[in-house]
Short mmCIF file of C-alpha atoms and ligand atoms in Angstrom, two decimals:
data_model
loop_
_atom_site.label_atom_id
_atom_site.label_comp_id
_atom_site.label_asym_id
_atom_site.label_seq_id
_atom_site.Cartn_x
_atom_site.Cartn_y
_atom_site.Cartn_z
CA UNK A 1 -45.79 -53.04 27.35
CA UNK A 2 -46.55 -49.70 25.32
CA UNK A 3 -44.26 -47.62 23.77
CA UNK A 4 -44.93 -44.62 26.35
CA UNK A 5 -43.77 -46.52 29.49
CA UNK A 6 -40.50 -47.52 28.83
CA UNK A 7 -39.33 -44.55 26.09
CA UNK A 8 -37.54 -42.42 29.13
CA UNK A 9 -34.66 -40.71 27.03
CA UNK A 10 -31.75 -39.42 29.36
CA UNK A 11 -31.83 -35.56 29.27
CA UNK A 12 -28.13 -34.63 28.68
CA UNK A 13 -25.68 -33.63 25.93
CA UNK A 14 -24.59 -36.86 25.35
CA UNK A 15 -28.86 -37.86 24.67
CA UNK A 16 -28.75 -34.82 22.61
CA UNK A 17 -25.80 -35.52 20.72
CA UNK A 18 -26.26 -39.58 19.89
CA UNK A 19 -29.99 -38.33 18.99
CA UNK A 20 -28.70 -35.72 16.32
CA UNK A 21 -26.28 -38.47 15.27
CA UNK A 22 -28.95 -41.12 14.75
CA UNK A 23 -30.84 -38.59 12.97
CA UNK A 24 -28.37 -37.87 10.49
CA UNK A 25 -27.61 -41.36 9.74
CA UNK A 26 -31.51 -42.29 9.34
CA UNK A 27 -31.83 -39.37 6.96
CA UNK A 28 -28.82 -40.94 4.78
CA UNK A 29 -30.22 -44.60 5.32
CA UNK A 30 -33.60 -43.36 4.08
CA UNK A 31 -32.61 -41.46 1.09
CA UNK A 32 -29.86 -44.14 0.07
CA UNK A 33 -32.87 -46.65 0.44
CA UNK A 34 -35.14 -44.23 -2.10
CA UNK A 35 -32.32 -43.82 -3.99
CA UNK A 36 -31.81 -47.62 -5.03
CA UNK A 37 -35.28 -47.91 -5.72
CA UNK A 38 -36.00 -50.19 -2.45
CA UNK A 39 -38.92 -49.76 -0.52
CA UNK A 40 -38.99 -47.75 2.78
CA UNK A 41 -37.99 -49.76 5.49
CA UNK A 42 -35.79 -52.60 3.46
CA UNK A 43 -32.81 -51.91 5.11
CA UNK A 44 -32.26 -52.44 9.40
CA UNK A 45 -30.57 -49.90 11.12
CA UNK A 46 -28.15 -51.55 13.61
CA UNK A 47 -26.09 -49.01 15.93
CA UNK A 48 -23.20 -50.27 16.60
CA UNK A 49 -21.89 -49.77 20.52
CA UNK A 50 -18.81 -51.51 20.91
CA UNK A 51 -16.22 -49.67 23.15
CA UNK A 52 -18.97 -47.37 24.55
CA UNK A 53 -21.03 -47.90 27.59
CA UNK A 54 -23.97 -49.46 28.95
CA UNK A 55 -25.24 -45.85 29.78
CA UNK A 56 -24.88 -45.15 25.83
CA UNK A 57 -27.34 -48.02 24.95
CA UNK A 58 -30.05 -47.12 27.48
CA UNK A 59 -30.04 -43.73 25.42
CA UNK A 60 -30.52 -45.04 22.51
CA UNK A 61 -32.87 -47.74 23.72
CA UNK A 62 -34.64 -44.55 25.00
CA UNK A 63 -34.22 -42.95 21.66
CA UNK A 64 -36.24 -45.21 19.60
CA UNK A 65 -33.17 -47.54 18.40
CA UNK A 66 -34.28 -51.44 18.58
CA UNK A 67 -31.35 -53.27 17.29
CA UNK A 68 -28.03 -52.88 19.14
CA UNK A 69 -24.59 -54.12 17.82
CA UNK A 70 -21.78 -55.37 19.83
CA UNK A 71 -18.36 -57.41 18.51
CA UNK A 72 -17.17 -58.72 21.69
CA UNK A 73 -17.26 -61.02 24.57
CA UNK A 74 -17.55 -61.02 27.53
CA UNK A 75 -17.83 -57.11 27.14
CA UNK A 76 -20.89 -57.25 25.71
CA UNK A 77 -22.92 -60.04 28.13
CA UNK A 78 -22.02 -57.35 30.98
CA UNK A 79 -23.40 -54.27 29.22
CA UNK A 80 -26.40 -56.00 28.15
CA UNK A 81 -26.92 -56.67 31.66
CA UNK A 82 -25.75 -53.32 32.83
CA UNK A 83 -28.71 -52.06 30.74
CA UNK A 84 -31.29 -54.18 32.02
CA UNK A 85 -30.88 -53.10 35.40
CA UNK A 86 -30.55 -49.57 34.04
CA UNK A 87 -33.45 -49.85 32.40
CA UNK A 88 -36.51 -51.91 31.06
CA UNK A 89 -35.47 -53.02 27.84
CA UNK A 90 -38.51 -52.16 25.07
CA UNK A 91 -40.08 -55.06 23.25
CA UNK A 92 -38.84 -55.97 20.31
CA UNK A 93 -34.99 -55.20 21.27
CA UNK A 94 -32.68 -57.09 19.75
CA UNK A 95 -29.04 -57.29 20.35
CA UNK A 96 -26.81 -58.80 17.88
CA UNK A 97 -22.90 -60.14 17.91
CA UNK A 98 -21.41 -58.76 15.16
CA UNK A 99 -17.56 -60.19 15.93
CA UNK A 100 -16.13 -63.19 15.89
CA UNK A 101 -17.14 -65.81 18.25
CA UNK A 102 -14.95 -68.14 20.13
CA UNK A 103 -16.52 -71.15 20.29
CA UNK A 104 -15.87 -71.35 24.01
CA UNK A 105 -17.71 -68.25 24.32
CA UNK A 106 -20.86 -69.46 22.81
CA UNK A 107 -22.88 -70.39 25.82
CA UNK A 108 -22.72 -66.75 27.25
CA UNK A 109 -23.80 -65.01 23.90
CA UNK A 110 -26.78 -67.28 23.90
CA UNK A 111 -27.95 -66.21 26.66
CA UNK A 112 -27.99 -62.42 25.25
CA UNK A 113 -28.05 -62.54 21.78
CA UNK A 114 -31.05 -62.36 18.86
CA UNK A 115 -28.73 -62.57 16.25
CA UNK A 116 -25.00 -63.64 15.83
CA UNK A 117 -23.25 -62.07 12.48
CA UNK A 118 -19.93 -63.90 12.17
CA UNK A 119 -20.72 -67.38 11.70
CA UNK A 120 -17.92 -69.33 9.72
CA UNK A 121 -17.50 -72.91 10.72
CA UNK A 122 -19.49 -76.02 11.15
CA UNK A 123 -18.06 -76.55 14.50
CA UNK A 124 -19.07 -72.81 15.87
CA UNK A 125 -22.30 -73.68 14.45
CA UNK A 126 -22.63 -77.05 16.98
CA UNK A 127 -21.29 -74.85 19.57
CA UNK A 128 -24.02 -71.86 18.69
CA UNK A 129 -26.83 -74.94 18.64
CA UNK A 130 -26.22 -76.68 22.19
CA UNK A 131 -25.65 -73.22 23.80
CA UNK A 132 -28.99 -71.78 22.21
CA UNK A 133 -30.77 -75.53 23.66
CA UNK A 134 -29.29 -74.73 26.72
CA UNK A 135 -29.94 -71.08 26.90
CA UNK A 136 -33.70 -71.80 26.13
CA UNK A 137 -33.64 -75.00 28.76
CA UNK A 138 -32.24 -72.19 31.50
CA UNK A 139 -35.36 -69.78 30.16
CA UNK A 140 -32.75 -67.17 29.23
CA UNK A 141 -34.02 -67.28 25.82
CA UNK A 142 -37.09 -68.18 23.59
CA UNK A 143 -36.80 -68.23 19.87
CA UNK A 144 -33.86 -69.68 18.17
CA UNK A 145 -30.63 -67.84 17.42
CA UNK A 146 -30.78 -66.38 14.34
CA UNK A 147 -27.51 -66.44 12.28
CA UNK A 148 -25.67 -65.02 9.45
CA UNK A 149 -22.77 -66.64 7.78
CA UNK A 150 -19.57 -64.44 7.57
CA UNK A 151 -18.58 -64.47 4.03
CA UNK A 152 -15.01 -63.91 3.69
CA UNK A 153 -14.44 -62.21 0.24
CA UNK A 154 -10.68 -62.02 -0.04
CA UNK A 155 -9.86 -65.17 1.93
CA UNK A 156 -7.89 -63.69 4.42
CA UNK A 157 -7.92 -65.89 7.24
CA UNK A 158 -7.26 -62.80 9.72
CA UNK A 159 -10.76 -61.06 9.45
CA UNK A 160 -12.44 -64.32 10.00
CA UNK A 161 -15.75 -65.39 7.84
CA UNK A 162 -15.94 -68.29 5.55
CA UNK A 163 -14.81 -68.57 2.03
CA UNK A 164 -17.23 -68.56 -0.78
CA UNK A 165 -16.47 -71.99 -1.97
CA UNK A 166 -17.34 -72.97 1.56
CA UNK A 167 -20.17 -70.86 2.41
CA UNK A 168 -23.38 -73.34 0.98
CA UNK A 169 -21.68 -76.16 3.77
CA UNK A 170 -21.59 -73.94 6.71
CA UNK A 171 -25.08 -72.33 5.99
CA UNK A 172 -27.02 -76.36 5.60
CA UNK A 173 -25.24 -76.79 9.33
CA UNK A 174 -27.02 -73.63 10.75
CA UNK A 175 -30.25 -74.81 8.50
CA UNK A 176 -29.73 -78.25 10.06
CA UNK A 177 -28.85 -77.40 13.26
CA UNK A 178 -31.60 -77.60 16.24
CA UNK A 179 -32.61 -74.13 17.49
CA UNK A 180 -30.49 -71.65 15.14
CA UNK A 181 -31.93 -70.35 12.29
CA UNK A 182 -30.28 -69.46 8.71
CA UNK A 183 -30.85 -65.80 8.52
CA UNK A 184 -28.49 -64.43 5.75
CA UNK A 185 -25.00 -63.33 4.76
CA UNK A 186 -22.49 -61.14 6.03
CA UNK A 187 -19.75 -59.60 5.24
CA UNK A 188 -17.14 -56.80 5.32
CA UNK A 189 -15.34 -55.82 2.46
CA UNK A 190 -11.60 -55.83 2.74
CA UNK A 191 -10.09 -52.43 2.93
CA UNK A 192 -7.88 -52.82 -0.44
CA UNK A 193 -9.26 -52.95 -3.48
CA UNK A 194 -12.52 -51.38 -4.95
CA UNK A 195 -15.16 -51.47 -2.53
CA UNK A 196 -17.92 -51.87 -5.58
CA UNK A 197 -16.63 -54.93 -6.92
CA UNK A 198 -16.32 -56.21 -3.13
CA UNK A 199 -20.20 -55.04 -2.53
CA UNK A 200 -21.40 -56.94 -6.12
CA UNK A 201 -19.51 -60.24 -5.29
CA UNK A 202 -21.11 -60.57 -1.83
CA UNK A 203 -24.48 -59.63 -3.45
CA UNK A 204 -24.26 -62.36 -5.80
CA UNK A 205 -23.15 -64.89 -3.84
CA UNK A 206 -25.89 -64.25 -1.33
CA UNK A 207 -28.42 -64.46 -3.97
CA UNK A 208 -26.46 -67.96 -5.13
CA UNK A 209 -27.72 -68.90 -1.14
CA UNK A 210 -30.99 -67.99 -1.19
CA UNK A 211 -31.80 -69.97 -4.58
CA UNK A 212 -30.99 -72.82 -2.13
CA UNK A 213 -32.15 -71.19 1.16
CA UNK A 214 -34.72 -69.16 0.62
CA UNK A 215 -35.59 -67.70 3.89
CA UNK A 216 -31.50 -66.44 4.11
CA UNK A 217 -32.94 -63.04 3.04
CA UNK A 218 -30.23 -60.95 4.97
CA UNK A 219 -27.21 -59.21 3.62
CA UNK A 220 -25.96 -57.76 6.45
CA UNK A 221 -23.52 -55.17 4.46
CA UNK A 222 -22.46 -51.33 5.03
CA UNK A 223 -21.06 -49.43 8.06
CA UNK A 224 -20.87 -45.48 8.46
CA UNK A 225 -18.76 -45.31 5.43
CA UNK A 226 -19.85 -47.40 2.55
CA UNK A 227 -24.17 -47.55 4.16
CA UNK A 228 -25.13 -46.11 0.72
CA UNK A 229 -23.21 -48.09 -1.74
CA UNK A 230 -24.50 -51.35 0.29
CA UNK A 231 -27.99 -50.74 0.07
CA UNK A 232 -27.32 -49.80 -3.87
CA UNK A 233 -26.35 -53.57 -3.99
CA UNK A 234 -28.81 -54.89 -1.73
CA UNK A 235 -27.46 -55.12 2.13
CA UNK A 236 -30.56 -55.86 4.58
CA UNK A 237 -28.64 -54.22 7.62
CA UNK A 238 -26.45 -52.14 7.68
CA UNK A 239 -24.15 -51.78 10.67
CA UNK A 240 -23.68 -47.90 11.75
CA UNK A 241 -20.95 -47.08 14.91
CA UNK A 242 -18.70 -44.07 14.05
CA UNK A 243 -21.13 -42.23 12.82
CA UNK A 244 -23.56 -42.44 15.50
CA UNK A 245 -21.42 -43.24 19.03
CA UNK A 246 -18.84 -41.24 17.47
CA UNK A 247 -14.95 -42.44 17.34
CA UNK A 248 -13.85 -45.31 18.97
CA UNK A 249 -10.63 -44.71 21.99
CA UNK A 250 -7.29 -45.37 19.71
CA UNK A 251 -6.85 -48.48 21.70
CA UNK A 252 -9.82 -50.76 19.99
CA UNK A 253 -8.58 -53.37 17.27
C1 PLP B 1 -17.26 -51.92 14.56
C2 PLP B 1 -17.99 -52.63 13.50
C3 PLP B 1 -18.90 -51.97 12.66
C4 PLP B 1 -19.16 -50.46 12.75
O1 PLP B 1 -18.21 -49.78 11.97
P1 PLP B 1 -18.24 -48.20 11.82
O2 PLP B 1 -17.30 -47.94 10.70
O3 PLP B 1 -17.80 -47.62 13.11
O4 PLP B 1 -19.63 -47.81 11.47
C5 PLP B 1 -19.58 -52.71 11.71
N1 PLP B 1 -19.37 -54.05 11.59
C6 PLP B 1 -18.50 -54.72 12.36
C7 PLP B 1 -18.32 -56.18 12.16
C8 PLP B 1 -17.79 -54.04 13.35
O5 PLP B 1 -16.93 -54.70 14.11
#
């Protein structure tokens, strides 16, 4: 499939707006990205879609945007498929889970996701491993599930992810594990405190990882408020909703 016959951006205000919006926050990725030194192109731009609809992800599908972020189930199995009957989706879309994953859950977001974020147990890893077997036995997917293990940096319990005297265990089950893959780190700094010092611990203890795991090369780090101090300290992804689907309704968590 070429790029021509699928890129059909919606013509309307909202198109207009989300593709100003994605503009902006490309502009900041790139410059924070020359700005640390790091060549062009170090850093993934996932949008982040949560809370808005399927019709919002065929724009941005149609907008050039190739990795899509969503935080939870079973909202996010429908959209995805709400946008592939929408639309064809482009080669080389991926759609990641960002949130935290019930293990009962796990068989469904095989099935539809490239990438799972919020890893943090040995047992959601088994889970994650016989649903991606299974998912790839049904033909509803092909390469392995990549995953990232949530680092929890405070140890609060609450925003899920995995403390850092526990993180090495979790990521040799995903390494182990039959048809995942041990893609990175990620983590979101806890609200209180100074962000820097948050952004520096998670850097070094994802280095710490990938002295034993070299291919973990992700830091998934930075949203639409802290993108440039995370890719001053390294982040491989940075995960962008405000600032390009705009404010989520009051009622999201
Ligand atoms: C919602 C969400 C984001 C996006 O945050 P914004 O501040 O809206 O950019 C990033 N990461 C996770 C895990 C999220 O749940």
């Amino acid at each position: 499939m070429t790029d021509g016959e699928h890129a059909r951006p919606v013509d309307d205000a909202r198109t207009a707006e989300l593709a100003a919006n994605l503009r902006a926050a490309t502009t900041r990725l790139d410059a924070a990205t020359a700005a640390a030194g790091r060549p062009a192109g170090a850093v993934r731009l996932m949008v982040v879609t949560k809370f808005f609809p399927a019709a919002d992800v065929v724009r941005l599908l149609g907008l050039g945007v190739r990795l899509v972020g969503e935080s939870r189930e079973p909202e996010a199995g429908r959209k995805v498929d709400e946008v592939a009957a929408a639309a064809a989706i482009p080669a080389g879309t991926r759609f990641a889970m960002i949130g935290r994953v019930q293990r009962k859950k796990a068989r469904t977001i095989a099935r539809w996701a490239s990438e799972v974020h919020a890893v943090d147990s040995t047992d959601l890893t088994a889970a994650l491993s016989v649903a991606s077997l299974a998912a790839r036995d049904a033909g509803a997917r092909d390469a392995d599930l990549d995953c990232l293990v949530q680092l929890s940096l405070d140890g609060d319990p609450a925003r899920g992810g995995v403390p850092p005297a526990g993180l090495e265990a979790v990521a040799d089950a995903v390494a182990a594990a039959p048809a995942l893959r041990l893609a990175g780190v990620m983590a979101v700094p806890p609200l209180a405190g100074e962000a820097e010092r948050w952004l520096e611990l998670a850097a070094q203890i994802h280095r710490r990882l990938v002295a034993t795991h070299p291919d973990a090369r992700e830091l998934s780090l930075g949203m639409s408020g802290d993108l440039e101090a995370a890719v001053r300290h390294g982040s491989t992804c940075v995960r962008v909703g405000t600032a390009i689907v705009g404010p989520r309704p009051l009622t999201s968590p």
